[in-house]
mmCIF file of C-alpha atoms and ligand atoms in Angstrom:
data_model
loop_
_atom_site.group_PDB
_atom_site.id
_atom_site.type_symbol
_atom_site.label_atom_id
_atom_site.label_comp_id
_atom_site.label_asym_id
_atom_site.label_seq_id
_atom_site.Cartn_x
_atom_site.Cartn_y
_atom_site.Cartn_z
ATOM 1 C CA UNK I 1 105.644 110.630 84.269
ATOM 2 C CA UNK I 2 108.689 110.225 82.072
ATOM 3 C CA UNK I 3 109.251 113.597 80.456
ATOM 4 C CA UNK I 4 111.791 114.684 83.007
ATOM 5 C CA UNK I 5 110.857 118.329 83.376
ATOM 6 C CA UNK I 6 107.819 118.756 85.565
ATOM 7 C CA UNK I 7 106.193 120.602 82.660
ATOM 8 C CA UNK I 8 106.410 117.492 80.406
ATOM 9 C CA UNK I 9 108.318 119.547 77.870
ATOM 10 C CA UNK I 10 110.967 117.993 75.620
ATOM 11 C CA UNK I 11 113.538 120.604 74.626
ATOM 12 C CA UNK I 12 116.822 118.671 74.287
ATOM 13 C CA UNK I 13 117.769 115.017 73.920
ATOM 14 C CA UNK I 14 118.904 114.642 77.528
ATOM 15 C CA UNK I 15 115.700 116.017 79.089
ATOM 16 C CA UNK I 16 114.269 112.525 79.400
ATOM 17 C CA UNK I 17 117.209 110.825 81.081
ATOM 18 C CA UNK I 18 117.913 107.185 80.298
ATOM 19 C CA UNK I 19 114.932 105.760 82.189
ATOM 20 C CA UNK I 20 112.483 108.260 80.726
ATOM 21 C CA UNK I 21 113.791 107.697 77.218
ATOM 22 C CA UNK I 22 113.455 103.920 77.457
ATOM 23 C CA UNK I 23 110.004 104.215 78.989
ATOM 24 C CA UNK I 24 108.885 106.308 75.995
ATOM 25 C CA UNK I 25 110.344 103.716 73.609
ATOM 26 C CA UNK I 26 108.296 101.024 75.342
ATOM 27 C CA UNK I 27 105.174 103.159 75.174
ATOM 28 C CA UNK I 28 105.800 103.858 71.469
ATOM 29 C CA UNK I 29 106.252 100.155 70.730
ATOM 30 C CA UNK I 30 102.952 99.407 72.477
ATOM 31 C CA UNK I 31 101.144 102.210 70.617
ATOM 32 C CA UNK I 32 102.569 100.931 67.319
ATOM 33 C CA UNK I 33 101.343 97.401 68.040
ATOM 34 C CA UNK I 34 97.926 98.711 69.119
ATOM 35 C CA UNK I 35 97.506 100.752 65.944
ATOM 36 C CA UNK I 36 98.509 97.846 63.722
ATOM 37 C CA UNK I 37 96.084 95.556 65.559
ATOM 38 C CA UNK I 38 93.255 98.112 65.262
ATOM 39 C CA UNK I 39 92.880 98.387 69.052
ATOM 40 C CA UNK I 40 94.172 101.899 69.725
ATOM 41 C CA UNK I 41 92.566 103.647 72.707
ATOM 42 C CA UNK I 42 92.091 107.409 72.325
ATOM 43 C CA UNK I 43 93.757 109.143 75.272
ATOM 44 C CA UNK I 44 93.826 112.707 73.890
ATOM 45 C CA UNK I 45 90.142 113.385 73.218
ATOM 46 C CA UNK I 46 89.405 117.077 73.740
ATOM 47 C CA UNK I 47 93.065 118.131 73.674
ATOM 48 C CA UNK I 48 94.255 120.959 71.382
ATOM 49 C CA UNK I 49 97.832 121.074 70.123
ATOM 50 C CA UNK I 50 99.647 123.907 68.316
ATOM 51 C CA UNK I 51 102.262 123.028 65.689
ATOM 52 C CA UNK I 52 104.596 125.969 65.124
ATOM 53 C CA UNK I 53 107.127 125.691 62.293
ATOM 54 C CA UNK I 54 109.739 128.339 61.424
ATOM 55 C CA UNK I 55 111.257 125.769 59.012
ATOM 56 C CA UNK I 56 109.611 123.351 56.593
ATOM 57 C CA UNK I 57 108.793 119.744 57.434
ATOM 58 C CA UNK I 58 107.212 116.637 56.008
ATOM 59 C CA UNK I 59 107.707 113.893 58.618
ATOM 60 C CA UNK I 60 107.607 115.869 61.851
ATOM 61 C CA UNK I 61 104.504 117.814 60.978
ATOM 62 C CA UNK I 62 102.670 114.759 59.644
ATOM 63 C CA UNK I 63 103.707 112.622 62.608
ATOM 64 C CA UNK I 64 102.379 115.188 65.105
ATOM 65 C CA UNK I 65 99.146 115.603 63.129
ATOM 66 C CA UNK I 66 98.411 111.912 62.620
ATOM 67 C CA UNK I 67 99.437 111.049 66.184
ATOM 68 C CA UNK I 68 97.048 113.699 67.474
ATOM 69 C CA UNK I 69 94.185 112.617 65.212
ATOM 70 C CA UNK I 70 94.674 108.927 66.038
ATOM 71 C CA UNK I 71 94.354 109.821 69.712
ATOM 72 C CA UNK I 72 91.369 112.158 69.300
ATOM 73 C CA UNK I 73 93.149 115.535 69.647
ATOM 74 C CA UNK I 74 92.911 118.573 67.363
ATOM 75 C CA UNK I 75 95.881 120.432 65.877
ATOM 76 C CA UNK I 76 96.487 123.925 64.489
ATOM 77 C CA UNK I 77 99.461 124.403 62.141
ATOM 78 C CA UNK I 78 101.321 127.732 62.080
ATOM 79 C CA UNK I 79 103.854 127.667 59.242
ATOM 80 C CA UNK I 80 106.956 129.750 58.524
ATOM 81 C CA UNK I 81 104.827 132.595 57.121
ATOM 82 C CA UNK I 82 101.510 132.017 58.830
ATOM 83 C CA UNK I 83 101.782 133.829 62.169
ATOM 84 C CA UNK I 84 103.194 136.971 63.802
ATOM 85 C CA UNK I 85 105.847 135.007 65.702
ATOM 86 C CA UNK I 86 109.208 136.731 65.761
ATOM 87 C CA UNK I 87 108.125 139.584 63.492
ATOM 88 C CA UNK I 88 105.162 141.536 64.870
ATOM 89 C CA UNK I 89 104.988 139.607 68.149
ATOM 90 C CA UNK I 90 107.666 138.453 70.546
ATOM 91 C CA UNK I 91 108.246 134.796 71.353
ATOM 92 C CA UNK I 92 107.214 135.402 74.965
ATOM 93 C CA UNK I 93 103.930 137.084 74.024
ATOM 94 C CA UNK I 94 103.133 134.399 71.455
ATOM 95 C CA UNK I 95 103.874 131.752 74.088
ATOM 96 C CA UNK I 96 101.363 133.294 76.505
ATOM 97 C CA UNK I 97 98.694 133.449 73.799
ATOM 98 C CA UNK I 98 99.198 129.877 72.619
ATOM 99 C CA UNK I 99 99.533 128.583 76.170
ATOM 100 C CA UNK I 100 96.115 129.983 77.018
ATOM 101 C CA UNK I 101 94.446 128.255 74.069
ATOM 102 C CA UNK I 102 96.332 124.994 73.621
ATOM 103 C CA UNK I 103 97.232 122.073 75.867
ATOM 104 C CA UNK I 104 100.682 121.665 74.263
ATOM 105 C CA UNK I 105 102.925 123.253 71.641
ATOM 106 C CA UNK I 106 105.300 121.669 69.138
ATOM 107 C CA UNK I 107 107.988 124.044 67.877
ATOM 108 C CA UNK I 108 110.482 123.686 65.004
ATOM 109 C CA UNK I 109 112.853 126.545 64.386
ATOM 110 C CA UNK I 110 116.308 128.015 64.307
ATOM 111 C CA UNK I 111 117.716 129.053 67.694
ATOM 112 C CA UNK I 112 117.456 126.714 70.670
ATOM 113 C CA UNK I 113 116.942 129.883 72.726
ATOM 114 C CA UNK I 114 113.603 130.459 70.991
ATOM 115 C CA UNK I 115 112.087 127.184 72.127
ATOM 116 C CA UNK I 116 113.454 127.729 75.620
ATOM 117 C CA UNK I 117 111.808 131.169 75.713
ATOM 118 C CA UNK I 118 108.586 129.595 74.455
ATOM 119 C CA UNK I 119 108.704 126.920 77.163
ATOM 120 C CA UNK I 120 109.429 129.476 79.907
ATOM 121 C CA UNK I 121 106.338 131.473 79.020
ATOM 122 C CA UNK I 122 103.754 129.053 77.658
ATOM 123 C CA UNK I 123 102.657 127.333 80.857
ATOM 124 C CA UNK I 124 101.951 124.159 78.857
ATOM 125 C CA UNK I 125 104.302 121.418 77.556
ATOM 126 C CA UNK I 126 106.521 122.423 74.631
ATOM 127 C CA UNK I 127 108.123 119.795 72.354
ATOM 128 C CA UNK I 128 111.170 120.386 70.161
ATOM 129 C CA UNK I 129 110.466 119.344 66.561
ATOM 130 C CA UNK I 130 114.045 120.371 65.538
ATOM 131 C CA UNK I 131 116.232 123.379 66.171
ATOM 132 C CA UNK I 132 119.698 124.216 64.862
ATOM 133 C CA UNK I 133 121.068 122.281 67.863
ATOM 134 C CA UNK I 134 118.753 119.375 68.682
ATOM 135 C CA UNK I 135 116.241 116.937 67.188
ATOM 136 C CA UNK I 136 114.945 114.970 70.188
ATOM 137 C CA UNK I 137 111.853 113.377 68.640
ATOM 138 C CA UNK I 138 114.034 112.068 65.790
ATOM 139 C CA UNK I 139 116.166 110.294 68.409
ATOM 140 C CA UNK I 140 113.193 108.444 69.851
ATOM 141 C CA UNK I 141 112.287 107.128 66.387
ATOM 142 C CA UNK I 142 115.881 106.227 65.573
ATOM 143 C CA UNK I 143 116.580 104.302 68.745
ATOM 144 C CA UNK I 144 113.221 102.517 68.484
ATOM 145 C CA UNK I 145 114.178 101.509 64.938
ATOM 146 C CA UNK I 146 117.592 100.283 66.069
ATOM 147 C CA UNK I 147 115.979 98.301 68.878
ATOM 148 C CA UNK I 148 113.550 96.696 66.419
ATOM 149 C CA UNK I 149 116.571 95.397 64.488
ATOM 150 C CA UNK I 150 118.594 94.487 67.540
ATOM 151 C CA UNK I 151 116.236 93.672 70.406
ATOM 152 C CA UNK I 152 117.732 93.465 73.861
ATOM 153 C CA UNK I 153 120.211 95.722 75.596
ATOM 154 C CA UNK I 154 120.735 99.140 74.033
ATOM 155 C CA UNK I 155 124.291 98.889 75.380
ATOM 156 C CA UNK I 156 124.998 96.178 72.797
ATOM 157 C CA UNK I 157 124.194 98.498 69.875
ATOM 158 C CA UNK I 158 126.958 100.234 67.916
ATOM 159 C CA UNK I 159 126.320 102.953 65.381
ATOM 160 C CA UNK I 160 128.454 105.244 63.254
ATOM 161 C CA UNK I 161 127.441 108.673 61.987
ATOM 162 C CA UNK I 162 129.308 109.851 58.882
ATOM 163 C CA UNK I 163 129.104 113.446 57.641
ATOM 164 C CA UNK I 164 128.488 116.873 59.145
ATOM 165 C CA UNK I 165 129.245 116.245 62.801
ATOM 166 C CA UNK I 166 127.857 119.631 63.805
ATOM 167 C CA UNK I 167 124.363 119.023 62.443
ATOM 168 C CA UNK I 168 121.452 118.865 64.861
ATOM 169 C CA UNK I 169 121.063 115.164 64.090
ATOM 170 C CA UNK I 170 124.758 114.318 64.630
ATOM 171 C CA UNK I 171 124.821 116.225 67.924
ATOM 172 C CA UNK I 172 121.645 114.518 69.015
ATOM 173 C CA UNK I 173 122.954 111.053 68.128
ATOM 174 C CA UNK I 174 126.175 111.717 70.037
ATOM 175 C CA UNK I 175 124.407 112.786 73.228
ATOM 176 C CA UNK I 176 121.652 110.188 72.982
ATOM 177 C CA UNK I 177 124.107 107.342 72.440
ATOM 178 C CA UNK I 178 126.221 108.598 75.342
ATOM 179 C CA UNK I 179 123.211 108.900 77.632
ATOM 180 C CA UNK I 180 121.931 105.420 76.756
ATOM 181 C CA UNK I 181 125.270 103.623 77.154
ATOM 182 C CA UNK I 182 125.639 102.783 73.459
ATOM 183 C CA UNK I 183 128.728 102.476 71.255
ATOM 184 C CA UNK I 184 128.571 105.774 69.311
ATOM 185 C CA UNK I 185 131.072 106.863 66.703
ATOM 186 C CA UNK I 186 131.122 110.149 64.767
ATOM 187 C CA UNK I 187 133.347 110.262 61.692
ATOM 188 C CA UNK I 188 133.748 113.727 60.188
ATOM 189 C CA UNK I 189 136.455 116.055 58.928
ATOM 190 C CA UNK I 190 137.933 117.926 61.895
ATOM 191 C CA UNK I 191 136.417 121.218 60.730
ATOM 192 C CA UNK I 192 132.975 119.642 61.064
ATOM 193 C CA UNK I 193 133.346 117.874 64.388
ATOM 194 C CA UNK I 194 130.722 118.550 67.026
ATOM 195 C CA UNK I 195 131.716 121.434 69.340
ATOM 196 C CA UNK I 196 134.343 120.523 71.972
ATOM 197 C CA UNK I 197 131.982 121.359 74.821
ATOM 198 C CA UNK I 198 129.422 118.916 73.463
ATOM 199 C CA UNK I 199 131.989 116.146 73.065
ATOM 200 C CA UNK I 200 133.072 116.811 76.672
ATOM 201 C CA UNK I 201 129.435 116.567 77.798
ATOM 202 C CA UNK I 202 129.056 113.295 75.888
ATOM 203 C CA UNK I 203 132.188 111.870 77.513
ATOM 204 C CA UNK I 204 130.841 112.847 80.936
ATOM 205 C CA UNK I 205 127.534 111.095 80.168
ATOM 206 C CA UNK I 206 129.501 108.091 78.961
ATOM 207 C CA UNK I 207 131.365 107.822 82.251
ATOM 208 C CA UNK I 208 128.039 107.397 83.997
ATOM 209 C CA UNK I 209 126.335 105.193 81.396
ATOM 210 C CA UNK I 210 129.232 103.021 80.241
ATOM 211 C CA UNK I 211 128.879 104.308 76.675
ATOM 212 C CA UNK I 212 131.806 104.258 74.267
ATOM 213 C CA UNK I 213 132.213 107.592 72.479
ATOM 214 C CA UNK I 214 134.456 108.057 69.455
ATOM 215 C CA UNK I 215 134.909 111.242 67.401
ATOM 216 C CA UNK I 216 137.395 110.729 64.600
ATOM 217 C CA UNK I 217 138.427 111.661 61.077
ATOM 218 C CA UNK I 218 139.178 108.013 60.359
ATOM 219 C CA UNK I 219 136.208 106.306 58.693
ATOM 220 C CA UNK I 220 137.838 102.865 58.883
ATOM 221 C CA UNK I 221 138.156 103.001 62.662
ATOM 222 C CA UNK I 222 134.641 104.450 63.060
ATOM 223 C CA UNK I 223 132.935 101.916 60.808
ATOM 224 C CA UNK I 224 134.656 98.796 62.131
ATOM 225 C CA UNK I 225 131.950 96.509 63.550
ATOM 226 C CA UNK I 226 129.181 99.152 63.451
ATOM 227 C CA UNK I 227 125.684 97.693 63.249
ATOM 228 C CA UNK I 228 124.136 100.930 61.969
ATOM 229 C CA UNK I 229 125.606 103.509 59.586
ATOM 230 C CA UNK I 230 123.803 106.843 59.750
ATOM 231 C CA UNK I 231 124.112 110.049 57.758
ATOM 232 C CA UNK I 232 122.352 113.400 57.384
ATOM 233 C CA UNK I 233 122.295 116.117 54.721
ATOM 234 C CA UNK I 234 125.541 118.001 54.156
ATOM 235 C CA UNK I 235 123.861 121.415 54.306
ATOM 236 C CA UNK I 236 121.027 121.792 56.800
ATOM 237 C CA UNK I 237 117.926 123.961 56.690
ATOM 238 C CA UNK I 238 118.787 127.595 57.344
ATOM 239 C CA UNK I 239 122.415 127.294 56.178
ATOM 240 C CA UNK I 240 123.627 129.325 53.195
ATOM 241 C CA UNK I 241 123.575 127.735 49.755
ATOM 242 C CA UNK I 242 127.224 128.766 49.404
ATOM 243 C CA UNK I 243 128.077 126.181 52.091
ATOM 244 C CA UNK I 244 127.833 123.495 49.406
ATOM 245 C CA UNK I 245 131.107 124.763 47.921
ATOM 246 C CA UNK I 246 132.958 124.102 51.213
ATOM 247 C CA UNK I 247 131.127 120.985 52.263
ATOM 248 C CA UNK I 248 131.335 118.890 49.107
ATOM 249 C CA UNK I 249 135.139 118.623 49.065
ATOM 250 C CA UNK I 250 135.251 118.188 52.856
ATOM 251 C CA UNK I 251 132.516 115.588 53.045
ATOM 252 C CA UNK I 252 132.896 113.537 49.873
ATOM 253 C CA UNK I 253 135.313 111.164 51.688
ATOM 254 C CA UNK I 254 132.504 110.599 54.226
ATOM 255 C CA UNK I 255 129.629 109.873 51.855
ATOM 256 C CA UNK I 256 127.945 106.555 52.498
ATOM 257 C CA UNK I 257 128.790 104.248 49.610
ATOM 258 C CA UNK I 258 128.613 100.467 49.252
ATOM 259 C CA UNK I 259 132.328 100.380 50.132
ATOM 260 C CA UNK I 260 131.650 102.283 53.379
ATOM 261 C CA UNK I 261 128.866 99.849 54.253
ATOM 262 C CA UNK I 262 131.212 96.915 53.574
ATOM 263 C CA UNK I 263 133.876 98.521 55.784
ATOM 264 C CA UNK I 264 131.871 97.631 58.897
ATOM 265 C CA UNK I 265 132.919 94.044 58.230
ATOM 266 C CA UNK I 266 129.497 92.718 59.109
ATOM 267 C CA UNK I 267 126.785 91.563 56.695
ATOM 268 C CA UNK I 268 123.909 92.755 58.885
ATOM 269 C CA UNK I 269 124.839 96.474 58.974
ATOM 270 C CA UNK I 270 121.836 98.710 58.284
ATOM 271 C CA UNK I 271 121.732 102.143 56.716
ATOM 272 C CA UNK I 272 119.869 104.975 58.462
ATOM 273 C CA UNK I 273 119.003 108.573 57.564
ATOM 274 C CA UNK I 274 116.625 111.032 59.217
ATOM 275 C CA UNK I 275 115.451 112.172 55.733
ATOM 276 C CA UNK I 276 115.036 114.065 53.502
ATOM 277 C CA UNK I 277 118.106 112.658 51.693
ATOM 278 C CA UNK I 278 120.080 113.752 48.649
ATOM 279 C CA UNK I 279 120.572 110.384 46.947
ATOM 280 C CA UNK I 280 119.726 110.942 43.283
ATOM 281 C CA UNK I 281 118.785 113.664 40.798
ATOM 282 C CA UNK I 282 115.005 113.556 41.179
ATOM 283 C CA UNK I 283 114.965 116.641 43.435
ATOM 284 C CA UNK I 284 116.008 120.241 42.815
ATOM 285 C CA UNK I 285 118.802 119.892 45.391
ATOM 286 C CA UNK I 286 119.976 116.608 43.868
ATOM 287 C CA UNK I 287 120.118 118.167 40.392
ATOM 288 C CA UNK I 288 122.033 121.158 41.728
ATOM 289 C CA UNK I 289 124.615 118.878 43.340
ATOM 290 C CA UNK I 290 124.958 116.906 40.096
ATOM 291 C CA UNK I 291 125.324 120.043 37.954
ATOM 292 C CA UNK I 292 127.711 121.887 40.265
ATOM 293 C CA UNK I 293 129.852 119.025 41.504
ATOM 294 C CA UNK I 294 129.261 116.095 39.159
ATOM 295 C CA UNK I 295 127.982 113.935 42.032
ATOM 296 C CA UNK I 296 124.860 111.794 41.761
ATOM 297 C CA UNK I 297 123.636 111.828 45.327
ATOM 298 C CA UNK I 298 125.505 113.639 48.062
ATOM 299 C CA UNK I 299 125.678 112.175 51.569
ATOM 300 C CA UNK I 300 124.567 108.722 50.344
ATOM 301 C CA UNK I 301 124.668 106.938 47.011
ATOM 302 C CA UNK I 302 121.424 105.798 45.443
ATOM 303 C CA UNK I 303 122.395 102.128 45.566
ATOM 304 C CA UNK I 304 122.868 102.227 49.354
ATOM 305 C CA UNK I 305 119.730 104.313 49.869
ATOM 306 C CA UNK I 306 117.632 101.806 47.938
ATOM 307 C CA UNK I 307 119.391 98.667 49.197
ATOM 308 C CA UNK I 308 117.944 95.935 51.381
ATOM 309 C CA UNK I 309 120.143 97.288 54.189
ATOM 310 C CA UNK I 310 118.337 100.642 54.140
ATOM 311 C CA UNK I 311 115.795 101.099 56.949
ATOM 312 C CA UNK I 312 115.087 104.779 56.364
ATOM 313 C CA UNK I 313 111.354 104.406 55.779
ATOM 314 C CA UNK I 314 110.938 102.316 58.899
ATOM 315 C CA UNK I 315 112.634 105.190 60.757
ATOM 316 C CA UNK I 316 110.202 107.638 59.144
ATOM 317 C CA UNK I 317 107.184 105.560 60.176
ATOM 318 C CA UNK I 318 108.506 105.352 63.701
ATOM 319 C CA UNK I 319 108.374 109.150 63.951
ATOM 320 C CA UNK I 320 104.590 108.703 64.228
ATOM 321 C CA UNK I 321 104.609 106.105 66.986
ATOM 322 C CA UNK I 322 107.278 107.833 69.065
ATOM 323 C CA UNK I 323 105.754 111.312 68.768
ATOM 324 C CA UNK I 324 102.433 109.771 69.757
ATOM 325 C CA UNK I 325 104.132 108.371 72.849
ATOM 326 C CA UNK I 326 105.405 111.864 73.730
ATOM 327 C CA UNK I 327 101.923 113.357 73.373
ATOM 328 C CA UNK I 328 100.166 110.611 75.317
ATOM 329 C CA UNK I 329 102.772 110.718 78.066
ATOM 330 C CA UNK I 330 102.358 114.457 78.479
ATOM 331 C CA UNK I 331 98.621 114.913 77.890
ATOM 332 C CA UNK I 332 96.985 111.487 78.002
ATOM 333 C CA UNK I 333 94.002 110.712 80.233
HETATM 334 N N1 CP B 1 113.457 113.926 59.717
HETATM 335 C C1 CP B 1 112.675 115.046 59.755
HETATM 336 O O1 CP B 1 112.607 115.772 60.742
HETATM 337 O O2 CP B 1 111.966 115.247 58.620
HETATM 338 P P1 CP B 1 111.081 116.532 58.277
HETATM 339 O O3 CP B 1 112.029 117.684 58.069
HETATM 340 O O4 CP B 1 110.344 116.135 57.025
HETATM 341 O O5 CP B 1 110.153 116.795 59.422
HETATM 342 N N1 NVA B 2 120.159 118.417 59.659
HETATM 343 C C1 NVA B 2 118.916 118.454 58.915
HETATM 344 C C2 NVA B 2 117.918 117.530 59.515
HETATM 345 C C3 NVA B 2 116.594 117.482 58.813
HETATM 346 C C4 NVA B 2 115.617 116.577 59.472
HETATM 347 C C5 NVA B 2 118.410 119.882 58.873
HETATM 348 O O1 NVA B 2 118.399 120.536 59.915
HETATM 349 O O2 NVA B 2 118.039 120.345 57.793
#
């Protein structure tokens, strides 16, 4: 039993603790190998899982669905407009209804308080598929991906996040790295640093785990020797479009370019991104950024995104194997 709450829920990145997190990574690696070898055993036959999304998704939704199907479970998707949640029906009432029909609930949404309310009332495991504050299942995929590139002690891994240090992904990387004893650096303009209370929490975790935690405006110091360079979108889901006007000037010095990659000083540095990414003008957002600000790509340039150093699609695939590990751990038989 690794999901640390007795309910097997996963609401924030520290719920698992170090041992539980690593145990899930090992389970995910085994499930990945089993699937690739065509010898997967179905541990979720007869299980029903609800997928509740207040925000859009490609990877998280698909990973939960395919993981469930691979293991013999059924899923029901409730999208941003497809249910009464939060409009005609309270979160608590919806939780009781879903908890009586389903064996587990995935939730993606805005406020962290919503998923906590859901978990308090559902009576079945609830898994966080992203909130404004946390993205725990992303962390499992990311650390698995890092470990695939640098097998051995997690403590030997250094990574640097560049960009919006308050995003759910940046916060999650900070706390996960601190919990796991890694060398974690966040480089961001001061106005976009993670909240002070979170940095204090990360430093407390680091005291126990031996992690090194750096939050700085100085990209040179943050990148020096980093094995992984990670970024996320400059404006997250749910934030106002007008934010682009503030963020572009603030964050352009933090965009991941070939020069930033070279600044690690090591030839084996890899590029990571949770995706979706703004890296060219093939999307509506990418075209808007180009028209408004004259930038092709935002948080990462297209050459870095498409380079041999980029492991973003391996990360995306690992969402499947790690989410499957979460489901099997909680509901497997
Ligand atoms: N990385 C991630 O959560 O992607 P989706 O928004 O597509 O689920
Ligand atoms: N910070 C991004 C992550 C997307 C996976 C967002 O919340 O939109």
